[in-house]
Tab-separated table of C-alpha atoms in Angstrom:
chain	number	residue	atom	x	y	z
A	1	MET	CA	55.835	-97.798	68.204
A	2	ALA	CA	55.368	-99.222	64.535
A	3	TYR	CA	54.886	-96.649	61.661
A	4	PHE	CA	51.353	-97.450	61.292
A	5	GLU	CA	49.589	-99.272	64.314
A	6	ALA	CA	46.116	-100.179	64.687
A	7	ARG	CA	45.425	-101.469	68.461
A	8	ASN	CA	41.957	-103.386	69.351
A	9	VAL	CA	40.054	-101.756	66.609
A	10	ASN	CA	36.170	-102.091	66.696
A	11	LEU	CA	33.670	-100.803	64.347
A	12	HIS	CA	30.042	-101.041	63.987
A	13	PHE	CA	27.586	-100.641	60.967
A	14	SER	CA	24.591	-100.055	63.542
A	15	SER	CA	24.105	-103.604	65.097
A	16	PHE	CA	26.527	-105.392	62.801
A	17	HIS	CA	29.904	-105.793	64.511
A	18	ALA	CA	32.333	-105.412	61.540
A	19	LEU	CA	35.811	-105.047	63.258
A	20	ARG	CA	36.477	-106.938	66.230
A	21	ASP	CA	39.680	-106.155	68.448
A	22	VAL	CA	41.569	-105.974	65.155
A	23	SER	CA	45.276	-105.272	65.878
A	24	LEU	CA	47.854	-104.950	62.908
A	25	SER	CA	51.190	-102.732	62.381
A	26	LEU	CA	53.718	-102.090	59.953
A	27	GLU	CA	57.018	-100.543	59.619
A	28	LYS	CA	57.820	-97.756	57.137
A	29	SER	CA	58.498	-99.499	53.499
A	30	ASP	CA	56.611	-102.574	54.422
A	31	VAL	CA	53.720	-104.058	52.661
A	32	LEU	CA	50.959	-105.565	54.668
A	33	VAL	CA	48.834	-107.770	52.841
A	34	ILE	CA	45.393	-108.337	54.170
A	35	CYS	CA	43.315	-111.429	52.938
A	36	GLY	CA	39.911	-113.093	53.923
A	37	PRO	CA	36.670	-114.158	52.402
A	38	SER	CA	34.337	-111.476	51.285
A	39	GLY	CA	32.648	-109.857	54.293
A	40	SER	CA	35.378	-110.437	56.592
A	41	GLY	CA	35.935	-106.690	56.877
A	42	LYS	CA	39.432	-106.501	55.266
A	43	SER	CA	37.956	-103.240	53.217
A	44	THR	CA	36.084	-102.166	55.963
A	45	PHE	CA	39.461	-102.011	57.949
A	46	ILE	CA	41.418	-100.113	55.100
A	47	ARG	CA	38.530	-97.722	54.478
A	48	ALA	CA	38.518	-96.984	58.406
A	49	ILE	CA	42.282	-95.974	58.285
A	50	ASN	CA	41.138	-92.772	56.238
A	51	ARG	CA	37.782	-92.499	57.810
A	52	LEU	CA	35.600	-93.540	54.803
A	53	ALA	CA	34.011	-96.471	57.170
A	54	GLY	CA	32.547	-94.098	59.747
A	55	PRO	CA	34.007	-93.582	63.505
A	56	LEU	CA	35.809	-96.488	65.292
A	57	SER	CA	33.521	-97.813	68.341
A	58	GLY	CA	36.660	-98.850	69.961
A	59	GLY	CA	40.609	-98.861	69.962
A	60	ALA	CA	42.915	-96.708	68.190
A	61	MET	CA	45.070	-96.033	65.214
A	62	SER	CA	48.245	-94.129	64.994
A	63	PHE	CA	50.358	-93.293	62.266
A	64	ASP	CA	53.993	-91.669	62.235
A	65	GLY	CA	53.706	-91.099	66.031
A	66	ALA	CA	50.420	-89.147	65.534
A	67	ASP	CA	46.800	-90.348	66.887
A	68	LEU	CA	45.095	-90.873	63.344
A	69	ALA	CA	41.714	-89.873	65.112
A	70	ARG	CA	42.904	-86.435	66.154
A	71	MET	CA	44.651	-85.803	62.945
A	72	PRO	CA	42.869	-83.173	60.807
A	73	ALA	CA	41.036	-84.896	57.707
A	74	ARG	CA	43.176	-82.560	55.308
A	75	ASP	CA	46.753	-83.731	56.768
A	76	LEU	CA	45.364	-87.639	57.126
A	77	HIS	CA	43.987	-87.534	53.533
A	78	ARG	CA	47.288	-85.870	51.966
A	79	ARG	CA	49.874	-88.310	53.913
A	80	ILE	CA	47.738	-91.661	53.504
A	81	GLY	CA	46.247	-92.170	49.607
A	82	MET	CA	43.938	-94.679	48.478
A	83	VAL	CA	43.298	-96.862	45.630
A	84	PHE	CA	39.800	-98.062	44.980
A	85	GLN	CA	38.826	-101.803	43.554
A	86	ARG	CA	36.711	-99.727	40.815
A	87	PHE	CA	39.263	-96.904	40.263
A	88	ASN	CA	36.853	-93.964	40.618
A	89	LEU	CA	38.418	-91.760	38.238
A	90	PHE	CA	36.565	-88.518	37.819
A	91	GLN	CA	34.531	-89.241	34.727
A	92	HIS	CA	34.208	-85.535	33.567
A	93	LEU	CA	37.815	-85.098	33.616
A	94	THR	CA	40.682	-86.107	31.160
A	95	VAL	CA	43.430	-88.361	32.683
A	96	LEU	CA	45.643	-85.464	33.019
A	97	ASP	CA	43.190	-83.502	35.043
A	98	ASN	CA	42.503	-86.297	37.246
A	99	ILE	CA	45.706	-85.997	38.407
A	100	ALA	CA	46.520	-82.623	38.360
A	101	LEU	CA	43.083	-81.544	39.916
A	102	PRO	CA	43.705	-82.769	43.503
A	103	GLN	CA	47.397	-81.578	43.377
A	104	ARG	CA	46.251	-78.037	42.603
A	105	ARG	CA	43.402	-77.994	44.999
A	106	VAL	CA	44.985	-79.776	47.856
A	107	LEU	CA	48.590	-79.054	47.704
A	108	GLY	CA	48.391	-75.706	45.932
A	109	ARG	CA	50.788	-76.625	43.090
A	110	SER	CA	50.500	-74.523	40.061
A	111	LYS	CA	48.824	-75.813	36.800
A	112	ALA	CA	52.273	-76.237	35.204
A	113	GLU	CA	53.785	-77.808	38.248
A	114	ALA	CA	50.651	-80.191	38.658
A	115	ARG	CA	50.746	-81.278	34.785
A	116	ALA	CA	54.411	-81.674	34.779
A	117	ARG	CA	54.176	-84.135	37.883
A	118	ALA	CA	51.156	-85.977	36.262
A	119	MET	CA	53.182	-86.309	32.937
A	120	ALA	CA	55.953	-87.930	34.861
A	121	LEU	CA	53.942	-90.197	36.665
A	122	LEU	CA	51.922	-91.177	33.537
A	123	GLU	CA	55.409	-91.683	31.806
A	124	ARG	CA	56.495	-94.293	34.642
A	125	VAL	CA	53.577	-96.272	34.114
A	126	GLY	CA	53.615	-96.269	30.306
A	127	LEU	CA	50.328	-94.262	29.779
A	128	ALA	CA	51.723	-90.812	28.941
A	129	GLU	CA	50.046	-90.857	25.520
A	130	LYS	CA	46.715	-91.417	27.223
A	131	ALA	CA	46.821	-87.876	28.915
A	132	SER	CA	44.204	-86.490	26.850
A	133	VAL	CA	41.621	-89.000	27.102
A	134	TYR	CA	38.579	-89.503	29.641
A	135	PRO	CA	38.373	-92.397	31.889
A	136	VAL	CA	35.670	-94.068	29.820
A	137	GLN	CA	38.232	-94.803	27.160
A	138	LEU	CA	40.449	-96.640	28.883
A	139	SER	CA	40.564	-100.136	29.720
A	140	GLY	CA	40.364	-101.278	33.580
A	141	GLY	CA	43.751	-101.783	34.143
A	142	GLN	CA	44.585	-98.368	32.358
A	143	GLN	CA	42.151	-96.841	34.603
A	144	GLN	CA	43.776	-98.450	37.642
A	145	ARG	CA	47.201	-97.438	36.700
A	146	VAL	CA	45.877	-93.749	36.400
A	147	ALA	CA	44.570	-93.990	39.968
A	148	ILE	CA	47.645	-94.956	41.286
A	149	CYS	CA	49.198	-91.970	39.438
A	150	ARG	CA	46.666	-89.851	40.950
A	151	ALA	CA	47.288	-91.183	44.395
A	152	LEU	CA	51.137	-90.793	44.220
A	153	ALA	CA	50.754	-87.438	42.829
A	154	MET	CA	50.114	-86.291	46.263
A	155	ASP	CA	53.296	-87.637	47.572
A	156	PRO	CA	51.777	-89.860	50.289
A	157	ALA	CA	53.651	-91.375	52.788
A	158	MET	CA	51.657	-94.580	52.749
A	159	LEU	CA	49.231	-96.001	50.161
A	160	LEU	CA	46.157	-98.267	50.930
A	161	PHE	CA	44.871	-100.613	48.020
A	162	ASP	CA	41.351	-101.861	48.265
A	163	GLU	CA	41.141	-105.117	46.276
A	164	PRO	CA	42.915	-102.882	43.199
A	165	THR	CA	42.812	-106.032	40.675
A	166	SER	CA	39.587	-107.554	41.801
A	167	ALA	CA	37.394	-105.505	39.403
A	168	LEU	CA	39.802	-106.137	36.525
A	169	ASP	CA	39.707	-108.731	33.708
A	170	PRO	CA	42.536	-111.421	34.256
A	171	GLU	CA	44.886	-110.178	31.551
A	172	MET	CA	44.871	-106.718	33.000
A	173	VAL	CA	46.060	-107.899	36.496
A	174	GLY	CA	49.586	-108.128	35.585
A	175	GLU	CA	50.078	-104.492	34.648
A	176	VAL	CA	48.639	-103.102	37.833
A	177	LEU	CA	50.725	-105.565	39.976
A	178	GLN	CA	53.580	-104.709	37.955
A	179	VAL	CA	53.080	-101.018	39.017
A	180	MET	CA	52.404	-102.138	42.750
A	181	ARG	CA	55.769	-104.473	42.427
A	182	GLU	CA	57.835	-101.034	41.423
A	183	LEU	CA	56.439	-99.133	44.195
A	184	ALA	CA	56.990	-101.761	46.776
A	185	ALA	CA	60.608	-101.962	45.330
A	186	SER	CA	60.932	-97.932	45.590
A	187	GLY	CA	60.140	-98.304	49.346
A	188	MET	CA	56.633	-97.213	49.411
A	189	THR	CA	54.566	-98.365	52.829
A	190	MET	CA	51.494	-100.061	51.507
A	191	ILE	CA	48.713	-101.783	52.996
A	192	VAL	CA	46.904	-104.076	50.534
A	193	VAL	CA	43.878	-105.878	50.543
A	194	THR	CA	44.229	-108.592	47.892
A	195	HIS	CA	43.632	-111.966	46.802
A	196	GLU	CA	46.668	-112.043	44.518
A	197	MET	CA	48.548	-114.664	46.560
A	198	GLY	CA	51.393	-114.639	43.932
A	199	PHE	CA	51.945	-110.663	44.968
A	200	ALA	CA	51.617	-111.401	48.583
A	201	ARG	CA	54.120	-114.209	48.498
A	202	GLU	CA	56.714	-111.928	46.707
A	203	LEU	CA	56.416	-108.611	48.343
A	204	ALA	CA	54.165	-108.919	51.560
A	205	SER	CA	56.670	-108.093	54.777
A	206	GLU	CA	53.510	-109.546	56.626
A	207	ILE	CA	50.054	-111.300	55.752
A	208	ALA	CA	47.138	-110.999	57.895
A	209	PHE	CA	44.236	-113.387	57.421
A	210	LEU	CA	40.654	-112.066	58.507
A	211	GLU	CA	37.383	-113.379	59.059
A	212	SER	CA	34.224	-112.119	60.531
A	213	GLY	CA	35.999	-109.057	61.702
A	214	GLN	CA	38.837	-110.359	63.317
A	215	VAL	CA	42.310	-111.342	62.795
A	216	VAL	CA	42.529	-114.964	62.482
A	217	GLU	CA	46.123	-115.244	61.782
A	218	LYS	CA	49.224	-113.022	60.715
A	219	ALA	CA	52.637	-114.016	59.801
A	220	PRO	CA	55.314	-113.254	57.042
A	221	PRO	CA	54.559	-114.952	54.123
A	222	GLY	CA	57.080	-117.825	54.228
A	223	GLU	CA	55.513	-119.024	57.407
A	224	PHE	CA	52.086	-117.966	56.084
A	225	PHE	CA	51.935	-119.995	53.150
A	226	ALA	CA	54.248	-123.281	54.434
A	227	HIS	CA	52.727	-123.437	57.909
A	228	PRO	CA	49.543	-121.642	58.466
A	229	ARG	CA	48.892	-122.408	62.236
A	230	GLU	CA	44.793	-121.854	61.802
A	231	GLU	CA	42.770	-124.568	60.337
A	232	ARG	CA	40.561	-121.712	59.085
A	233	THR	CA	43.532	-120.212	57.104
A	234	ARG	CA	44.394	-123.580	55.728
A	235	LEU	CA	41.062	-123.922	54.256
A	236	PHE	CA	40.994	-120.530	52.754
A	237	LEU	CA	44.449	-120.811	51.468
A	238	SER	CA	43.706	-124.305	49.689
A	239	GLN	CA	40.483	-122.727	48.222
A	240	ILE	CA	42.065	-119.891	46.989
A	241	LEU	CA	45.420	-121.222	45.475
A	242	HIS	CA	43.354	-124.131	43.851
A	243	HIS	CA	41.346	-121.472	42.178
A	244	GLN	CA	44.305	-119.205	41.037
A	245	ALA	CA	46.263	-122.151	39.927
A	246	GLY	CA	43.356	-123.571	37.949
B	1	MET	CA	-13.960	-67.162	16.080
B	2	LEU	CA	-10.303	-67.279	15.430
B	3	SER	CA	-11.023	-64.340	13.018
B	4	ASP	CA	-12.292	-62.312	16.134
B	5	ALA	CA	-9.201	-63.202	18.045
B	6	TYR	CA	-6.766	-62.408	15.097
B	7	ASP	CA	-8.411	-59.087	15.069
B	8	LEU	CA	-8.613	-58.592	18.817
B	9	PHE	CA	-4.969	-59.138	18.941
B	10	TRP	CA	-3.964	-56.599	16.509
B	11	GLN	CA	-6.140	-54.339	18.152
B	12	TYR	CA	-4.969	-54.651	21.621
B	13	GLN	CA	-1.480	-55.740	20.804
B	14	ASP	CA	0.212	-53.297	23.177
B	15	THR	CA	-1.777	-55.150	26.143
B	16	TYR	CA	-0.941	-58.218	25.117
B	17	LEU	CA	2.972	-57.805	24.162
B	18	ALA	CA	3.151	-56.010	27.627
B	19	GLY	CA	1.509	-59.166	29.189
B	20	VAL	CA	4.065	-61.190	27.498
B	21	ARG	CA	7.066	-59.277	28.185
B	22	ASN	CA	5.902	-59.316	31.992
B	23	ALA	CA	5.619	-62.883	31.779
B	24	LEU	CA	8.893	-63.697	30.199
B	25	THR	CA	10.365	-61.252	32.640
B	26	ALA	CA	8.829	-62.609	35.712
B	27	ALA	CA	9.540	-66.416	34.681
B	28	GLY	CA	13.220	-65.344	33.703
B	29	LEU	CA	13.988	-63.557	36.915
B	30	GLY	CA	12.216	-66.130	38.691
B	31	LEU	CA	14.167	-69.039	36.881
B	32	VAL	CA	17.525	-67.170	37.620
B	33	LEU	CA	16.716	-66.842	41.388
B	34	ALA	CA	14.897	-70.281	41.734
B	35	LEU	CA	18.107	-71.779	40.056
B	36	MET	CA	20.513	-70.291	42.986
B	37	VAL	CA	17.746	-71.296	45.510
B	38	GLY	CA	17.564	-74.933	44.055
B	39	LEU	CA	21.263	-75.154	44.021
B	40	LEU	CA	21.549	-74.121	47.465
B	41	VAL	CA	19.008	-76.232	48.997
B	42	GLY	CA	19.587	-78.998	46.882
B	43	MET	CA	23.158	-79.036	47.906
B	44	VAL	CA	22.435	-78.626	51.789
B	45	ARG	CA	20.046	-81.832	51.532
B	46	PHE	CA	22.507	-83.570	49.835
B	47	THR	CA	25.426	-83.038	52.426
B	48	SER	CA	23.724	-82.203	55.803
B	49	ARG	CA	21.770	-84.444	57.669
B	50	GLY	CA	21.636	-82.044	60.519
B	51	ARG	CA	19.087	-79.394	61.113
B	52	LEU	CA	19.662	-77.036	58.180
B	53	GLY	CA	18.935	-80.312	55.895
B	54	LYS	CA	15.812	-80.856	57.894
B	55	ALA	CA	14.657	-77.187	57.593
B	56	MET	CA	15.397	-77.390	53.938
B	57	ALA	CA	12.952	-80.694	53.638
B	58	VAL	CA	10.456	-78.903	55.341
B	59	TYR	CA	10.600	-76.142	52.990
B	60	VAL	CA	10.627	-78.326	49.874
B	61	SER	CA	7.698	-80.325	51.404
B	62	LEU	CA	5.667	-77.159	52.034
B	63	VAL	CA	5.757	-75.937	48.427
B	64	ARG	CA	5.160	-79.611	46.918
B	65	ASN	CA	2.076	-80.054	49.054
B	66	THR	CA	0.362	-76.806	48.600
B	67	PRO	CA	-0.997	-75.191	45.563
B	68	LEU	CA	0.995	-72.488	43.912
B	69	LEU	CA	-1.978	-70.123	43.998
B	70	VAL	CA	-1.996	-70.401	47.930
B	71	GLN	CA	1.885	-69.817	48.026
B	72	VAL	CA	1.308	-66.489	45.912
B	73	TYR	CA	-1.463	-65.466	48.328
B	74	PHE	CA	0.590	-66.186	51.329
B	75	ILE	CA	3.617	-64.112	50.342
B	76	TYR	CA	1.253	-61.238	48.723
B	77	PHE	CA	-0.176	-60.937	52.030
B	78	GLY	CA	2.344	-62.233	54.403
B	79	LEU	CA	5.189	-59.858	53.433
B	80	PRO	CA	3.332	-56.765	54.321
B	81	ALA	CA	2.418	-58.323	57.449
B	82	LEU	CA	6.020	-58.759	58.048
B	83	GLY	CA	6.567	-55.009	57.201
B	84	LEU	CA	8.024	-55.724	53.805
B	85	THR	CA	5.989	-54.156	50.910
B	86	LEU	CA	7.100	-55.181	47.458
B	87	SER	CA	5.395	-54.238	44.031
B	88	ALA	CA	3.047	-56.848	42.850
B	89	PHE	CA	5.109	-57.809	39.972
B	90	TRP	CA	8.061	-58.446	42.521
B	91	THR	CA	5.629	-60.015	44.762
B	92	GLY	CA	5.150	-62.515	41.857
B	93	VAL	CA	9.055	-63.125	41.253
B	94	LEU	CA	9.328	-64.105	44.773
B	95	ALA	CA	6.398	-66.426	44.888
B	96	LEU	CA	7.642	-68.388	41.556
B	97	THR	CA	11.306	-68.262	43.142
B	98	PHE	CA	9.962	-69.848	46.483
B	99	ASN	CA	7.846	-72.419	44.489
B	100	SER	CA	10.508	-73.445	41.519
B	101	GLY	CA	13.490	-73.065	44.130
B	102	ALA	CA	12.031	-76.070	45.730
B	103	TYR	CA	11.493	-78.324	42.636
B	104	ILE	CA	14.893	-77.144	41.171
B	105	SER	CA	16.594	-78.158	44.636
B	106	GLU	CA	14.854	-81.760	44.273
B	107	MET	CA	16.186	-81.900	40.620
B	108	VAL	CA	19.722	-80.830	41.779
B	109	ARG	CA	19.771	-83.440	44.893
B	110	GLY	CA	18.519	-86.297	42.571
B	111	GLY	CA	21.475	-85.383	40.110
B	112	LEU	CA	23.956	-85.243	42.968
B	113	ASN	CA	22.549	-88.676	44.558
B	114	ALA	CA	22.978	-90.217	40.852
B	115	ILE	CA	26.434	-90.123	41.075
B	116	PRO	CA	28.323	-93.067	41.863
B	117	LYS	CA	29.405	-92.999	45.619
B	118	GLY	CA	33.075	-94.053	44.389
B	119	GLN	CA	33.609	-90.199	43.108
B	120	THR	CA	32.690	-88.991	46.709
B	121	GLU	CA	35.254	-91.321	48.237
B	122	ALA	CA	38.016	-90.827	45.613
B	123	ALA	CA	37.731	-87.091	46.349
B	124	LEU	CA	37.639	-87.218	49.914
B	125	ALA	CA	40.379	-89.707	49.812
B	126	LEU	CA	42.468	-87.154	47.883
B	127	GLY	CA	41.764	-84.658	50.507
B	128	LEU	CA	39.222	-82.824	48.711
B	129	ASN	CA	36.997	-80.679	51.281
B	130	GLN	CA	33.029	-80.441	50.807
B	131	ARG	CA	33.000	-77.489	48.887
B	132	LEU	CA	35.826	-78.524	46.229
B	133	LEU	CA	33.881	-82.232	46.219
B	134	LEU	CA	30.659	-80.392	44.958
B	135	ALA	CA	32.299	-77.793	42.903
B	136	LYS	CA	34.633	-79.749	41.037
B	137	VAL	CA	33.538	-83.173	41.147
B	138	LEU	CA	29.965	-83.751	41.597
B	139	LEU	CA	28.419	-80.624	40.066
B	140	PRO	CA	30.024	-80.810	37.095
B	141	GLN	CA	28.953	-84.452	36.624
B	142	ALA	CA	25.071	-83.677	37.807
B	143	ALA	CA	24.890	-80.632	35.361
B	144	PRO	CA	24.100	-82.696	31.956
B	145	THR	CA	21.470	-84.716	33.578
B	146	VAL	CA	19.951	-81.741	35.734
B	147	LEU	CA	19.872	-78.948	33.074
B	148	PRO	CA	17.470	-80.438	30.719
B	149	ALA	CA	15.102	-80.687	33.705
B	150	VAL	CA	15.652	-77.056	35.060
B	151	THR	CA	15.097	-75.954	31.310
B	152	GLY	CA	11.728	-77.850	31.480
B	153	GLN	CA	10.821	-75.891	34.650
B	154	PHE	CA	11.344	-72.824	32.919
B	155	VAL	CA	8.201	-73.815	30.889
B	156	GLN	CA	6.437	-74.457	33.886
B	157	LEU	CA	7.248	-71.219	35.266
B	158	ILE	CA	5.805	-69.333	32.149
B	159	LYS	CA	2.690	-71.168	32.593
B	160	ASP	CA	2.640	-70.498	36.231
B	161	THR	CA	3.000	-66.742	35.631
B	162	SER	CA	-0.901	-67.007	34.988
B	163	LEU	CA	-1.219	-67.245	38.692
B	164	LEU	CA	0.365	-63.741	39.094
B	165	TYR	CA	-3.000	-62.647	37.540
B	166	THR	CA	-4.474	-62.898	41.086
B	167	ILE	CA	-2.332	-60.210	42.384
B	168	ALA	CA	-2.813	-57.995	39.374
B	169	VAL	CA	0.246	-58.347	37.582
B	170	LEU	CA	-0.309	-57.731	33.942
B	171	GLU	CA	0.835	-60.981	32.213
B	172	ILE	CA	-0.561	-62.777	29.615
B	173	THR	CA	-3.921	-64.009	31.309
B	174	LYS	CA	-4.368	-60.466	32.919
B	175	ALA	CA	-4.016	-59.105	29.537
B	176	ALA	CA	-6.467	-61.564	27.883
B	177	ASP	CA	-9.166	-60.566	30.879
B	178	ASP	CA	-8.609	-56.978	30.767
B	179	VAL	CA	-9.184	-57.102	26.686
B	180	GLY	CA	-12.190	-59.358	27.403
B	181	ASN	CA	-13.645	-56.905	30.072
B	182	GLU	CA	-13.277	-53.999	27.649
B	183	THR	CA	-14.571	-55.749	24.471
B	184	TYR	CA	-17.159	-58.600	26.389
B	185	GLN	CA	-15.409	-61.018	23.753
B	186	PHE	CA	-13.979	-63.108	26.680
B	187	LEU	CA	-13.473	-66.366	24.481
B	188	PRO	CA	-11.533	-64.574	21.501
B	189	ALA	CA	-9.561	-62.685	24.232
B	190	TYR	CA	-8.500	-65.862	25.989
B	191	LEU	CA	-7.886	-67.759	22.704
B	192	VAL	CA	-5.235	-65.216	21.883
B	193	SER	CA	-3.556	-65.767	25.371
B	194	CYS	CA	-3.757	-69.351	24.699
B	195	VAL	CA	-1.813	-69.249	21.437
B	196	LEU	CA	0.766	-66.884	23.228
B	197	TYR	CA	1.402	-69.594	25.692
B	198	ILE	CA	1.503	-72.582	23.095
B	199	GLY	CA	3.812	-70.443	20.882
B	200	ILE	CA	5.882	-69.587	23.616
B	201	CYS	CA	6.141	-72.926	25.232
B	202	VAL	CA	6.625	-75.220	22.302
B	203	VAL	CA	9.272	-73.142	21.250
B	204	LEU	CA	10.963	-73.557	24.473
B	205	ASN	CA	10.454	-77.224	24.646
B	206	LEU	CA	11.943	-77.718	21.209
B	207	LEU	CA	15.040	-75.749	22.572
B	208	VAL	CA	14.957	-78.217	25.382
B	209	ASP	CA	14.983	-81.305	23.052
B	210	LEU	CA	17.580	-79.704	20.713
B	211	TYR	CA	19.680	-79.183	23.774
B	212	GLU	CA	19.202	-82.756	25.085
B	213	SER	CA	19.907	-84.333	21.619
B	214	ARG	CA	23.104	-82.426	21.371
B	215	ALA	CA	24.107	-83.345	25.113
B	216	GLY	CA	26.131	-86.279	23.677
B	217	PHE	CA	28.986	-84.891	25.461
B	218	SER	CA	27.414	-86.028	28.651
B	219	LYS	CA	26.752	-89.736	27.453
B	220	HIS	CA	30.264	-89.553	26.104
B	221	LYS	CA	32.160	-89.036	29.420
B	222	ARG	CA	29.713	-91.093	31.601
B	223	ALA	CA	30.728	-95.162	31.903
């Protein structure tokens, strides 16, 4: 059994069939990139993994040998972290407290311990001097790096990224991708919803292309970019690569 | 007439000041209790789509769709029927709590609803439970918008204490009525109560304005 595995996952939003028999898997330290047009269900899929999308209407997901549906919410959220498109930093807390609060309340770490861990992570992403400011005083790229620190501070076994660079100004995309690159290099298991095809080509173990809630194609990056099997994938790639080149 | 009122006030200042004291105490106690009720009901309605949430919705709707005077009578005559006898003053405080609690719960719910969903999602994704989500993430962010409205509710409560007159609590209106009955100078007697209400409420409203203009910290932290 793979480290993370989704088998025939189905999900409905009332009458809308958002995910249709989605089967995807990845091994420990792998990076799975999911791409697809908007409304394809790619965000819904990773939100379904940590229960932000409501219950599945069919299929199952497993993580590290355990059925995700049966895992207590606390364990699930402790082991699988998430980074959002819009960062979602707590607006009323400083950068340091954003990273320290969950560690203290969920992991039971002491204040000193949580702060030390937060500072070490901020150091790593080059934001140590921003520890005492509020999120609104940071640029989007800085906020996203803090959000990544906040997720990492919980020592997750896997990280989910929901379009982590889509809300950023172009000049800030690079700094966030750099942090993710380092994470991947350090062996973090990651599922990344993104349209950054350069990132996918460089770091993905496998790329999945979703449309209308279905997996149209999945392949290692070399194959995915060089020889896409499906016409729909070719069309999507030509549109998005043309756009990113220009 | 103004000078009549002035004279009446000094002549019966003990009655009037007792009325002011009782009104402020009833409104103050009512506010503290209503704040607790409002926080609780607001949080339940924000989080629960179940039976408890529906029951709270019925409570809020009952309060909002009946006159306060009717609620006062219901509690005044209803509690003894249930075998619970309270003094008129505490019955009044209870009625004010029951009434204001519902309005404050709507302010709390509105404040919580105004916080972007992403905050809740981030908190849940980090493993915070419902209690921590509310206490550490949502309520602190809702407080700067809810507090001025709650303070405004205190002004409303002070005016509402006038209805406790109907269950014989010596508050500002009852004081004026007593003075009027004794002197047959009803208009000047009520004029005094009027000035007292205005004095208290204007000062409170000024405090609310001051608070709101100083609450720059809330804007500063909001994106």
